[in-house]
Short mmCIF file of C-alpha atoms in Angstrom, two decimals:
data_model
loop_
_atom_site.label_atom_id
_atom_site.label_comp_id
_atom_site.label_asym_id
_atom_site.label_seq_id
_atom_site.Cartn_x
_atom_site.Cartn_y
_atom_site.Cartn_z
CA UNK A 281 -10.32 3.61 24.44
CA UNK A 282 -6.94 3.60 26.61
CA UNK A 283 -3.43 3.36 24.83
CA UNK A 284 -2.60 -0.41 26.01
CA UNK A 285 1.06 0.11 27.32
CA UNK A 286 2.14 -3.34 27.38
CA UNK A 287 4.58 -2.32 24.81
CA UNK A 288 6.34 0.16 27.41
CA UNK A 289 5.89 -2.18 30.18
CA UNK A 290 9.49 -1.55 31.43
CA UNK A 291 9.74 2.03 30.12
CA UNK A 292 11.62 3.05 27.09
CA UNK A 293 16.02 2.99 26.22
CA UNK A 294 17.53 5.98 24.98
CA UNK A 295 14.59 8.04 24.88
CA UNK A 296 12.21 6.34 22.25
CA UNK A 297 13.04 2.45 22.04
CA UNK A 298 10.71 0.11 24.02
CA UNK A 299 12.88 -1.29 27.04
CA UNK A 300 13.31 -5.05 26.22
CA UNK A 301 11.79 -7.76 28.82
CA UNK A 302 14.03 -7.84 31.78
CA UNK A 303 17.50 -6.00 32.61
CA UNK A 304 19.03 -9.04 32.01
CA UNK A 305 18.36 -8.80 28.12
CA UNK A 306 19.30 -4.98 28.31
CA UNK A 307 22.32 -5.46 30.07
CA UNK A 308 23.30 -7.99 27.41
CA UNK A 309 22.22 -5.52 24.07
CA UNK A 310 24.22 -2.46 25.63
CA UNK A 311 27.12 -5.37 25.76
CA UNK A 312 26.81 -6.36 22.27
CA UNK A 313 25.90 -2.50 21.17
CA UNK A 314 29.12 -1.43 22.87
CA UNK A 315 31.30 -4.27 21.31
CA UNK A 316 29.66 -3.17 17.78
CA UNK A 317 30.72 0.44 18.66
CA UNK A 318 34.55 -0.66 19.02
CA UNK A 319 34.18 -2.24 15.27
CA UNK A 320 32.12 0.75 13.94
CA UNK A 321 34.60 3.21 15.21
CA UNK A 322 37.93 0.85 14.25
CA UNK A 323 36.48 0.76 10.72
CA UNK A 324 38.46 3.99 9.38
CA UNK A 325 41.47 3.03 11.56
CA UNK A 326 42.79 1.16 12.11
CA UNK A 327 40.94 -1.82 10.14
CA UNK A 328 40.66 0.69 7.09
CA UNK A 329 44.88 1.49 7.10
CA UNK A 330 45.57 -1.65 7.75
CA UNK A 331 43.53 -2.90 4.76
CA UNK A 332 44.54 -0.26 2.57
CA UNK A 333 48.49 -1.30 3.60
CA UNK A 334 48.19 -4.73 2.87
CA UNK A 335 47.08 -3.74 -0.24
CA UNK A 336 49.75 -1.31 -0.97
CA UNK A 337 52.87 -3.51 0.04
CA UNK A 338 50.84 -6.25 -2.44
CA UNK A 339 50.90 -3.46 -4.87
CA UNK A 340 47.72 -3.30 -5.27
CA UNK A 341 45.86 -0.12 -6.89
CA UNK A 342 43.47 1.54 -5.03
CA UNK A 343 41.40 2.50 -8.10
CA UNK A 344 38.52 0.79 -8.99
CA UNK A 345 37.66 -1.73 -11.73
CA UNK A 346 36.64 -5.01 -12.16
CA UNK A 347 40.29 -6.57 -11.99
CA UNK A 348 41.87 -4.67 -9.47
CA UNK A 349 38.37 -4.58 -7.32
CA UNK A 350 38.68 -8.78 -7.37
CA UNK A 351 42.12 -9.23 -6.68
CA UNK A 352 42.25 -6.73 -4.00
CA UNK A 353 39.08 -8.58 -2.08
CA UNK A 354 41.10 -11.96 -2.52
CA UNK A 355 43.79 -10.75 -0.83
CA UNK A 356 41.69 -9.22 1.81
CA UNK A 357 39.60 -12.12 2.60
CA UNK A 358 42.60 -14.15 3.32
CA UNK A 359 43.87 -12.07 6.10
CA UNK A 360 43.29 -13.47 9.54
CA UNK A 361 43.08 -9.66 10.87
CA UNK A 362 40.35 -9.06 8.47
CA UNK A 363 38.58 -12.62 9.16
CA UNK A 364 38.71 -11.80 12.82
CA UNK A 365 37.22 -8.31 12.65
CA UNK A 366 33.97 -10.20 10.16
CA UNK A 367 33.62 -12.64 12.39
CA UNK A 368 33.16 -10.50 15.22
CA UNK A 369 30.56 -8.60 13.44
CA UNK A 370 28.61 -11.08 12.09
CA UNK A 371 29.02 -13.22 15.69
CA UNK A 372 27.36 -9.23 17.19
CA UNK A 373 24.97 -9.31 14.71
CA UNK A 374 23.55 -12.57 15.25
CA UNK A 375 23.67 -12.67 19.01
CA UNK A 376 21.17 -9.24 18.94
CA UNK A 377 18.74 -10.16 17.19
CA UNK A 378 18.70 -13.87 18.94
CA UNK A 379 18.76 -11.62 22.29
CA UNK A 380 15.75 -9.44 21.07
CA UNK A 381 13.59 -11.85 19.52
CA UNK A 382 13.73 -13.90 21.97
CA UNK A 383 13.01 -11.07 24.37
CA UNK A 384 10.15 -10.02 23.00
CA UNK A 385 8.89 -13.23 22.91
CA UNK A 386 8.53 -13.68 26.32
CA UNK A 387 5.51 -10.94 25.70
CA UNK A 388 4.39 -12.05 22.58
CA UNK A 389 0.63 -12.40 23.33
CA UNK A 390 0.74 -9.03 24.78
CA UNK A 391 2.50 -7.26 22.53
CA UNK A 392 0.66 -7.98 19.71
CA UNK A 393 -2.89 -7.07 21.97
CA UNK A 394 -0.90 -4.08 22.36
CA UNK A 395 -0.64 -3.58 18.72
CA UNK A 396 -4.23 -4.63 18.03
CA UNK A 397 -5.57 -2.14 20.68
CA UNK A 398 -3.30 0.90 18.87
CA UNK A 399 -4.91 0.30 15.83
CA UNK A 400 -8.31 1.16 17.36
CA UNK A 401 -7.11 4.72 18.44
CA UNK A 402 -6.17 7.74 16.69
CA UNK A 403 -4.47 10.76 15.95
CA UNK A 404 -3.45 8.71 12.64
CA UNK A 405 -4.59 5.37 11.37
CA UNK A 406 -3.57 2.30 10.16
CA UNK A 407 -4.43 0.43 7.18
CA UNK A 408 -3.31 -3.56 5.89
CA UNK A 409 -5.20 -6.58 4.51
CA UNK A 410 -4.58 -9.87 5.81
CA UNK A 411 -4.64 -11.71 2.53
CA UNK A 412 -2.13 -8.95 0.88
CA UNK A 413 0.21 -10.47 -1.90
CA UNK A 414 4.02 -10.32 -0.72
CA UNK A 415 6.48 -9.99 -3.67
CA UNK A 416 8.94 -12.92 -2.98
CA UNK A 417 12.15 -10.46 -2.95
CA UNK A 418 10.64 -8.54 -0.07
CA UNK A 419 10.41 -12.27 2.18
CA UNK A 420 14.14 -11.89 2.55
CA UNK A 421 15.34 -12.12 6.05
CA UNK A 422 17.00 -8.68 5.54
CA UNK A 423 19.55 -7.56 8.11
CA UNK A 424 19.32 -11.41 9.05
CA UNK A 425 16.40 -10.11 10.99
CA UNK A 426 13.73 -13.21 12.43
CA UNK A 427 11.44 -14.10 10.17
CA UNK A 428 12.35 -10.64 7.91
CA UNK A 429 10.19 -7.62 7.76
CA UNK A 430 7.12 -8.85 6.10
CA UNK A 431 6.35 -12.47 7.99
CA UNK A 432 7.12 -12.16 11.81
CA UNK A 433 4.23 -10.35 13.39
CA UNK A 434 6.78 -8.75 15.88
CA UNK A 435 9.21 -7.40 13.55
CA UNK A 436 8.42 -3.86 13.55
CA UNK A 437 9.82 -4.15 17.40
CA UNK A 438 12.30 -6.05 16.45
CA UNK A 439 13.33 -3.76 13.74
CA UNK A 440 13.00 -0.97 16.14
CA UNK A 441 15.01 -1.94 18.69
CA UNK A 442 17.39 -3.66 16.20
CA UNK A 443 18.15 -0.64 14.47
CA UNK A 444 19.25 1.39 17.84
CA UNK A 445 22.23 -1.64 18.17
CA UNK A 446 23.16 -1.42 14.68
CA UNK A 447 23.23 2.19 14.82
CA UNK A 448 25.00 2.25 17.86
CA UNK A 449 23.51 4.73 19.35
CA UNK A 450 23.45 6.91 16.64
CA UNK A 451 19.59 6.32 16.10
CA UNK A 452 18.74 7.14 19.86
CA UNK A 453 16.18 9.42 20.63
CA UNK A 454 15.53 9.62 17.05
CA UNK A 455 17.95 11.71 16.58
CA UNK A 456 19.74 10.28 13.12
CA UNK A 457 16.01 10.12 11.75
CA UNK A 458 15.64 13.62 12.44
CA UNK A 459 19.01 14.55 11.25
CA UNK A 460 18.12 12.53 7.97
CA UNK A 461 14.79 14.26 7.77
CA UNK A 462 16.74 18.13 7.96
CA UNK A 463 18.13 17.19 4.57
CA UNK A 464 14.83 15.97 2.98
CA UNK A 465 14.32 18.34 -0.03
CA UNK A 466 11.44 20.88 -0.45
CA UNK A 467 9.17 21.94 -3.27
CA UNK A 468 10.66 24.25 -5.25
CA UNK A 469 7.49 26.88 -4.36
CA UNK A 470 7.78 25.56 -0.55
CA UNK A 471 4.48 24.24 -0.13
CA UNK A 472 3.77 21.39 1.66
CA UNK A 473 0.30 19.55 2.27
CA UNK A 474 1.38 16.37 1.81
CA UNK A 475 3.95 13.88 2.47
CA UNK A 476 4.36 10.12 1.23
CA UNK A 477 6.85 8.12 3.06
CA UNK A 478 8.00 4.89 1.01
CA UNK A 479 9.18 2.35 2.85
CA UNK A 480 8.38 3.49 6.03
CA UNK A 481 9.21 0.22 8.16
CA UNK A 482 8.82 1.57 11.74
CA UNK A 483 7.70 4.79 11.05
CA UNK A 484 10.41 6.18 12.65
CA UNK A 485 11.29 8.93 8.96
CA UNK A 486 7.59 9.76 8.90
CA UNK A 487 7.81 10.92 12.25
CA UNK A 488 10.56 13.08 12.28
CA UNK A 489 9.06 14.50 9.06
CA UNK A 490 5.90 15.12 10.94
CA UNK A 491 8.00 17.24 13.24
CA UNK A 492 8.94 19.29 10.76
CA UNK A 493 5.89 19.69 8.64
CA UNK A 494 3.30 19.44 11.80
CA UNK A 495 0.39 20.88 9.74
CA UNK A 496 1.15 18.80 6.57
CA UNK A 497 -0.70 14.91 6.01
CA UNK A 498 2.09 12.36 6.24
CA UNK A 499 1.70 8.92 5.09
CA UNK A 500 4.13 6.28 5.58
CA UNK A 501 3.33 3.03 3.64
CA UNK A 502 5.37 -0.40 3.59
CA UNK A 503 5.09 -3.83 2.69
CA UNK A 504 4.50 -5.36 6.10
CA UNK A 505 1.47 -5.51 7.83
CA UNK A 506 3.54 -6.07 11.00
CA UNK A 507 5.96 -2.86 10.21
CA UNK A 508 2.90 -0.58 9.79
CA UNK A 509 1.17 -1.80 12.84
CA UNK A 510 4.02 -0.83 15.03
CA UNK A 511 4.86 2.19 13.19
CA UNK A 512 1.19 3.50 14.28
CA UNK A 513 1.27 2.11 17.67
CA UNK A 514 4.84 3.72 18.03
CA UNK A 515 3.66 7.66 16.23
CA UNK A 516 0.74 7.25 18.82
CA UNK A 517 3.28 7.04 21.59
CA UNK A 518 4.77 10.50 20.23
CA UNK A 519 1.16 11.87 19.90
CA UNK A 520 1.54 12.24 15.97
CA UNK A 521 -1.47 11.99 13.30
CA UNK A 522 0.20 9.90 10.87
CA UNK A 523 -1.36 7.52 8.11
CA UNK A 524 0.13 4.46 7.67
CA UNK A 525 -0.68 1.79 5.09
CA UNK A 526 0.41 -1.23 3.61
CA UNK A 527 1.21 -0.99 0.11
CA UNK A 528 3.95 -1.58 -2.52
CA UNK A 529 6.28 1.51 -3.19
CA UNK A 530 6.07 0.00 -6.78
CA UNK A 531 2.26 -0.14 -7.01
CA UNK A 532 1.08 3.11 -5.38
CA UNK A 533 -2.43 3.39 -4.29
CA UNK A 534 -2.28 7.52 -4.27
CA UNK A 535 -3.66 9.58 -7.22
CA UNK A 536 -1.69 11.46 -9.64
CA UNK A 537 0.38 15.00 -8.47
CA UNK A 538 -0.74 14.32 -4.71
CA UNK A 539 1.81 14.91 -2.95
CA UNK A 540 4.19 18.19 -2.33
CA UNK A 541 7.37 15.59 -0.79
CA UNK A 542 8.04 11.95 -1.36
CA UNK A 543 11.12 10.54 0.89
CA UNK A 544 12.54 6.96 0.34
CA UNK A 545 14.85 6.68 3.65
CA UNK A 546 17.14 3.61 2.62
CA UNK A 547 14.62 2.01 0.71
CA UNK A 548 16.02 1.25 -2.73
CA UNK A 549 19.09 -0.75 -1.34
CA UNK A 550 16.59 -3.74 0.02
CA UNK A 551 14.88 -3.66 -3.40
CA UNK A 552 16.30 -5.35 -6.42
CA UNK A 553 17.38 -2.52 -9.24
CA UNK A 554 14.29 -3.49 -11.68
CA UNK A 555 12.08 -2.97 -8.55
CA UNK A 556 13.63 0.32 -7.87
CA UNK A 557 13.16 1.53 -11.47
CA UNK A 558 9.43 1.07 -11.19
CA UNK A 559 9.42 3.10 -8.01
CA UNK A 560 11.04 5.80 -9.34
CA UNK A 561 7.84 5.84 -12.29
CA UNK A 562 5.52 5.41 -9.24
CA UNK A 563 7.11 8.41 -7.00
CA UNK A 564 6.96 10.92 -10.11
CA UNK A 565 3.52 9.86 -11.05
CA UNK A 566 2.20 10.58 -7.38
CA UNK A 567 4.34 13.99 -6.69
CA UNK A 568 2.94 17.39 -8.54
CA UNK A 569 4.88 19.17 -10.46
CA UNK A 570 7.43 21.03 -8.72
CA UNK A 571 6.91 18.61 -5.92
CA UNK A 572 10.61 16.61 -4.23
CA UNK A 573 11.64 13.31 -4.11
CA UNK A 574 14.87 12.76 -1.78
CA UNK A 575 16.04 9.19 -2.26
CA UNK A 576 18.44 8.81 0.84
CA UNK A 577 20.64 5.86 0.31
CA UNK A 578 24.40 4.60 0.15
CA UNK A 579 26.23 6.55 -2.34
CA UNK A 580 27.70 3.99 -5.04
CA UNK A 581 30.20 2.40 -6.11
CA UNK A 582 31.65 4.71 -8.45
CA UNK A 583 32.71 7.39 -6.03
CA UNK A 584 34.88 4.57 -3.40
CA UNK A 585 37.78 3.26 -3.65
CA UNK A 586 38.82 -0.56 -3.54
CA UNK A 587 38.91 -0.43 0.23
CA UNK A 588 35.38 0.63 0.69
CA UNK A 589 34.34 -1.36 -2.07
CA UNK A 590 35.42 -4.42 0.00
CA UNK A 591 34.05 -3.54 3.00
CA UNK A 592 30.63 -2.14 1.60
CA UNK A 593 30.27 -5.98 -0.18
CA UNK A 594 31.29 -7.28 3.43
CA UNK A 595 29.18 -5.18 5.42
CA UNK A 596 26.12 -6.59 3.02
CA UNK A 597 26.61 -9.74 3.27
CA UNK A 598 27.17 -10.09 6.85
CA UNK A 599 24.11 -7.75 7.14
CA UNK A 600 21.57 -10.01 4.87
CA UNK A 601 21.43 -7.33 2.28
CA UNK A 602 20.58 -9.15 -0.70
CA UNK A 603 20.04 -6.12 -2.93
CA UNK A 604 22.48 -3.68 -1.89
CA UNK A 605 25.92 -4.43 -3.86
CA UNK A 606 23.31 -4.52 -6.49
CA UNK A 607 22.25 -0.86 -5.60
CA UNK A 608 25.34 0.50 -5.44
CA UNK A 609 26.56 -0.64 -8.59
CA UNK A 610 23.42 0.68 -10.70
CA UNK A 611 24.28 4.78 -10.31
CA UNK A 612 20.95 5.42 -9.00
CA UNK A 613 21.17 9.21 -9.95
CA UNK A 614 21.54 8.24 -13.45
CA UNK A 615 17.95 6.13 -13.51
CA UNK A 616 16.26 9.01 -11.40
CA UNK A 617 17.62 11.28 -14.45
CA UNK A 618 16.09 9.36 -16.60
CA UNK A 619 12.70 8.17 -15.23
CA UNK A 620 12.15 11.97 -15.66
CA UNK A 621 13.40 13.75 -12.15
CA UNK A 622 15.33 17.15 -12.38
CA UNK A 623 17.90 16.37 -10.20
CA UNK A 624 20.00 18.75 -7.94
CA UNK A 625 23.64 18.51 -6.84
CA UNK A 626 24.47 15.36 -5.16
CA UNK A 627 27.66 15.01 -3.23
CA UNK A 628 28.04 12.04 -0.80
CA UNK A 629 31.28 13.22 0.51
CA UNK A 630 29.59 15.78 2.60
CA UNK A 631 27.54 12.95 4.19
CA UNK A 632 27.44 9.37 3.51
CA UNK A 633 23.69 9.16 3.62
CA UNK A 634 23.09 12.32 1.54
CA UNK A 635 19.91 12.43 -0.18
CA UNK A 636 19.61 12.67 -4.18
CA UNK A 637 16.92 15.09 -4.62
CA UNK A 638 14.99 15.05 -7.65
CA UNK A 639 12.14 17.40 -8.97
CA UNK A 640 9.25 16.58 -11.06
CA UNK A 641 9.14 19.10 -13.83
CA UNK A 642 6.86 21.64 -13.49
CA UNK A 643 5.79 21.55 -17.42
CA UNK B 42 22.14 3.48 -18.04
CA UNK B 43 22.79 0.87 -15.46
CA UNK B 44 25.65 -1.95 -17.45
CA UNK B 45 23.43 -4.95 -16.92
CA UNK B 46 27.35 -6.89 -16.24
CA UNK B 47 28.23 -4.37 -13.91
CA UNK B 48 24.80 -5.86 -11.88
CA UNK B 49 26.07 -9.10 -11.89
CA UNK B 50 26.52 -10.22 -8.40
CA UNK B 51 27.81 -13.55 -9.01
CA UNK B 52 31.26 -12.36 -7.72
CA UNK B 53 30.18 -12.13 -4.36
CA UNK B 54 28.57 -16.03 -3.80
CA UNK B 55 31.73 -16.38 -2.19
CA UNK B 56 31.43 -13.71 0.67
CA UNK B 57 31.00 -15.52 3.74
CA UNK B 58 27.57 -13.52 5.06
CA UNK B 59 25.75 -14.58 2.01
CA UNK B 60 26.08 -18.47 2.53
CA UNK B 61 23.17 -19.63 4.14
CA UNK B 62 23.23 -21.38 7.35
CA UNK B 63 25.97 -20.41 9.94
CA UNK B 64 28.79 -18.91 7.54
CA UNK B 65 32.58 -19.83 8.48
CA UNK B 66 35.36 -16.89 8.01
CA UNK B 67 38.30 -19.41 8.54
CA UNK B 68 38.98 -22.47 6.89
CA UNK B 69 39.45 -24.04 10.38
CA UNK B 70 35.74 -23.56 11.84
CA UNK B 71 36.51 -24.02 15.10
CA UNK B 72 38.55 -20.94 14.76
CA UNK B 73 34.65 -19.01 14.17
CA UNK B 74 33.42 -21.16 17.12
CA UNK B 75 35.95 -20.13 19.64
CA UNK B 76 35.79 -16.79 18.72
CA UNK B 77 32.02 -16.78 18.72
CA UNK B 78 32.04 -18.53 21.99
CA UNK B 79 34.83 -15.73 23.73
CA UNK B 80 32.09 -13.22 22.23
CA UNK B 81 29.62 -15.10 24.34
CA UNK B 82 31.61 -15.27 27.27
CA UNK B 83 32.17 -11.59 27.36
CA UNK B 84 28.36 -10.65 27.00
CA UNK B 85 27.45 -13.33 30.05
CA UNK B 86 30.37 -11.80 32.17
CA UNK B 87 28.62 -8.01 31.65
CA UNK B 88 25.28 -9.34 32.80
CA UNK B 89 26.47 -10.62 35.66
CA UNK B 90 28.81 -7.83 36.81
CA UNK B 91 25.57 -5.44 35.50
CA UNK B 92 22.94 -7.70 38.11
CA UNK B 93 25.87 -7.45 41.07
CA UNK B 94 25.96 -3.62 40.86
CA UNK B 95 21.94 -3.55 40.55
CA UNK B 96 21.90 -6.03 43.55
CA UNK B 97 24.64 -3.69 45.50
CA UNK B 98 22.82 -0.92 44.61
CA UNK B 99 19.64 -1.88 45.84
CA UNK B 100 20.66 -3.18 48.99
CA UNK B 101 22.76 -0.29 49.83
CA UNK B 102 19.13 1.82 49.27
CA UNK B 103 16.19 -0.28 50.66
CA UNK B 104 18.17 -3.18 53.09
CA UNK B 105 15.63 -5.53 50.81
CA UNK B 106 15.72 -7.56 47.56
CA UNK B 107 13.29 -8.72 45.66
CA UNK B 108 13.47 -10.91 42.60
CA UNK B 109 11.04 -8.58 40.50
CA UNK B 110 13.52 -5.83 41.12
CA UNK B 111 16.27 -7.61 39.68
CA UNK B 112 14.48 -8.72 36.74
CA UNK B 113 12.46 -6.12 35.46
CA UNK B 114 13.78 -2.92 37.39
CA UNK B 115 16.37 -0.51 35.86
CA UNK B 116 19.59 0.78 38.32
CA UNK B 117 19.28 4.28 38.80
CA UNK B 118 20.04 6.81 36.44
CA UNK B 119 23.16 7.43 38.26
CA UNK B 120 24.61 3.83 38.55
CA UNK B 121 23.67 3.23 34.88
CA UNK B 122 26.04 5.95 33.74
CA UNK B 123 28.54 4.20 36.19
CA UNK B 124 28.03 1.08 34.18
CA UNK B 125 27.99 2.45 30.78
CA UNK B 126 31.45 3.81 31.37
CA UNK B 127 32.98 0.57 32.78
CA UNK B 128 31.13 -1.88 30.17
CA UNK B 129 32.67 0.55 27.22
CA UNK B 130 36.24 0.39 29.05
CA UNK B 131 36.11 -3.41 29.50
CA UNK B 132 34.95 -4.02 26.01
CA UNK B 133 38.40 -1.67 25.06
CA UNK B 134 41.05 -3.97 27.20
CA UNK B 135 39.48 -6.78 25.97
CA UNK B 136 39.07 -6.97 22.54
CA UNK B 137 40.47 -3.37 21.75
CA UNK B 138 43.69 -5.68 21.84
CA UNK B 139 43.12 -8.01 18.78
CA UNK B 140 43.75 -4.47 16.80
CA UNK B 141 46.37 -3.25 19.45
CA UNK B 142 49.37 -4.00 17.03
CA UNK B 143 47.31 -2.65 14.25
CA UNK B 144 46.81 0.92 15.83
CA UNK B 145 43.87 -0.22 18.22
CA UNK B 146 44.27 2.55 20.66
CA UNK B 147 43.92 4.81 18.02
CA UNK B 148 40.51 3.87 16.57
CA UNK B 149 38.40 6.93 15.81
CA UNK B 150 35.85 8.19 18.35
CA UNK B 151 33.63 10.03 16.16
CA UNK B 152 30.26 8.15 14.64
CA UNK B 153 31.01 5.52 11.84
CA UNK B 154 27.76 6.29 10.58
#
């Protein structure tokens, strides 16, 4: 059977992302990606000093704890400046994925005969059940993305191209995936057969680690039925044998010690913390010993000051991340500790997406 | 071990992304509306300025327009890099100036990611 390329019907944007329907719906993302870009890159400076000296002729500290933390956000949130520069976002945020969905839409029918026709077609597979339980936290409309993750039977192409707006540009051509994927960690004997990707959404991590383990067996597994259909259809378009499956991160369907590298690419901060903990028991029980798990995620809380507190919280909520402040609040490192992970140094001031590497022991 | 207060997220019910519905930054909500709406404005201004240089462009090349073109064709490589540079520089005068007084000019280049 032929690859059905109604998905690429106009060609792709910045080198992997499925054009949209018409160049009138382009023109308008690189519009809205650009605007983002000014806020992105004003976020440091000169909304960051300006926060951070309204603060300081308040006399406010800059050091973290619960009192300081609250009265320094109620100051903030009652600057026009600051409402201005939210507003904008969240106005951004909303008019992209109102642009996309309602791109894609326009193609709807042949999309998803697009995505039906990948699944027929190798290298890789894909795997999902129709009648498969959704826990309620993952029916959040995360990123106030359509219909969320796991109930709009486009949103892995939403997600996709999504992702390369919120990223501004940072994600094109895969290149922040593979960047993030250079840092995942390695056995400590440095071999590697197999490789679990949790959370995979789009497939776009299990990719770029299939670049750099070509011989190894990659899976990538999610929630959504939707998110793993695309992520095959898309790995097909890059001619890579990847497995993808639907299944919980917190309910692994893998035997025990199978796999040499487990990756959870900003995973745990759409999960809520009790979820997370059972993921971590999962990921140890599937890796062998010796095998890495690199849980790349927002550093937290502990490590920022009152600034970036404020706009981390911010950022969340006009991103629909339900389960993020909770994330960064929990000191992740500490819970991989103790679910039983030898961990290695972690320092996110190198890198703000650093992964925390753990190791299952090898006794 | 994770402080099962430090997990309560109560605090931040009053953050204006987590309200449901269409959340308000301003106590005056037409203030979000017009600001929304200027937001809006700018985007429909882009496409239009984008479709007039695709037009241009193709009748410049091929004396002939067709509506297909326009819709689901892509300007050549050449006059896209000719837009990208003008979109980002209009996007600048624009609204670089709400954070003009605040150091606009100066916001970083590098990635924010």
């Amino acid at each position: 059977m032929a690859i059905n390329k109604a998905i690429y019907k106009r060609g792709k944007t910045a080198g992997v992302f499925p054009s949209l329907s018409s160049r009138r719906d382009e023109a308008y993302m690189n519009f809205v990606e650009d605007a983002r870009n000014l806020l992105l890159h004003a976020q440091q400076k000169p909304i960051g000093e300006y926060s951070k000296l309204l603060l300081k002729n308040a006399g406010k500290s800059m050091e973290p704890d619960p009192r300081s933390t609250t009265e320094a956000k109620e100051l903030l949130m009652k600057d026009n400046v600051l409402k201005t520069y939210y507003r904008i976002k969240r106005t951004l945020q909303e008019s992209f994925w109102e642009c996309t969905y309602d791109s894609l839409n326009m193609r709807k029918n042949d999309l998803l005969q697009a995505l039906d026709d990948a699944e027929k077609i190798g290298p890789g597979s894909v795997t999902y059940d129709p009648d498969f339980s959704i826990p309620e936290y993952a029916t959040a409309e995360i990123h106030i993305q359509p219909g969320g993750n796991a109930n709009e039977p486009l949103s892995g192409l939403l997600y996709d191209y999504g992702s390369k707006v919120f990223m501004g540009g940072a994600a094109d051509n895969d290149m922040f995936a593979d960047m993030q994927a250079s840092t995942v960690g390695a056995p400590q004997d440095g071999k590697v057969n197999r490789i679990l990707d949790l959370g995979c959404s789009a497939g776009v991590t299990s990719s770029a680690l299939k670049r750099i383990y070509p011989d190894a067996e990659v899976w990538g597994i999610d929630v959504s039925s939707h998110m793993v259909r695309y992520a095959h259809a898309r790995a097909l378009e890059q001619n890579h044998d990847i497995n993808f499956k639907q299944m919980l991160a917190e309910e692994l369907d893998f035997n025990d010690n199978h796999f040499d590298i487990v990756v959870a690419n900003l995973l745990f901060h759409e999960v809520p913390v009790s979820v997370s903990k059972k993921i971590l028991s999962e990921t140890l029980r599937v890796l062998r010993p010796g095998g890495s798990f690199t849980l790349i995620d927002f550093p937290g809380d502990k490590t920022r000051d009152v600034y970036t507190i404020f706009f981390g919280e911010m950022d969340a909520a006009d991103n629909g991340e339900p389960f993020l402040p909770g994330f960064v609040r929990s000191n992740v490192e500490e819970i991989m500790e103790e679910s039983g992970f030898e961990m290695s140094p972690y320092d996110p001031n190198k890198f703000l997406l650093a992964g925390r590497i753990g190791f299952k022991p090898n006794n | 071990m994770t402080d099962k207060k430090s997990n309560d997220l109560e605090d931040l019910g009053n953050l204006p992304g987590f309200k449901r519905g269409n959340p308000t930054y301003f106590e005056n909500e037409v203030i979000d509306h017009l600001i929304s709406i200027t937001l809006e404005l700018g985007a429909e201004l882009w496409v239009v300025k984008d479709r007039l240089a695709h037009v241009e462009e193709i009748l410049s090349e091929e004396n002939k327009l067709s509506l297909s073109s326009l819709n689901t064709g892509k300007p050549s490589a050449l006059l896209q890099e000719q837009l990208d540079k003008e979109r980002k520089q209009i996007i600048k005068r624009i609204y670089g100036r709400l954070y003009s007084k605040y150091g606009g000019e100066s916001a970083e280049e590098k990635s924010a990611i």
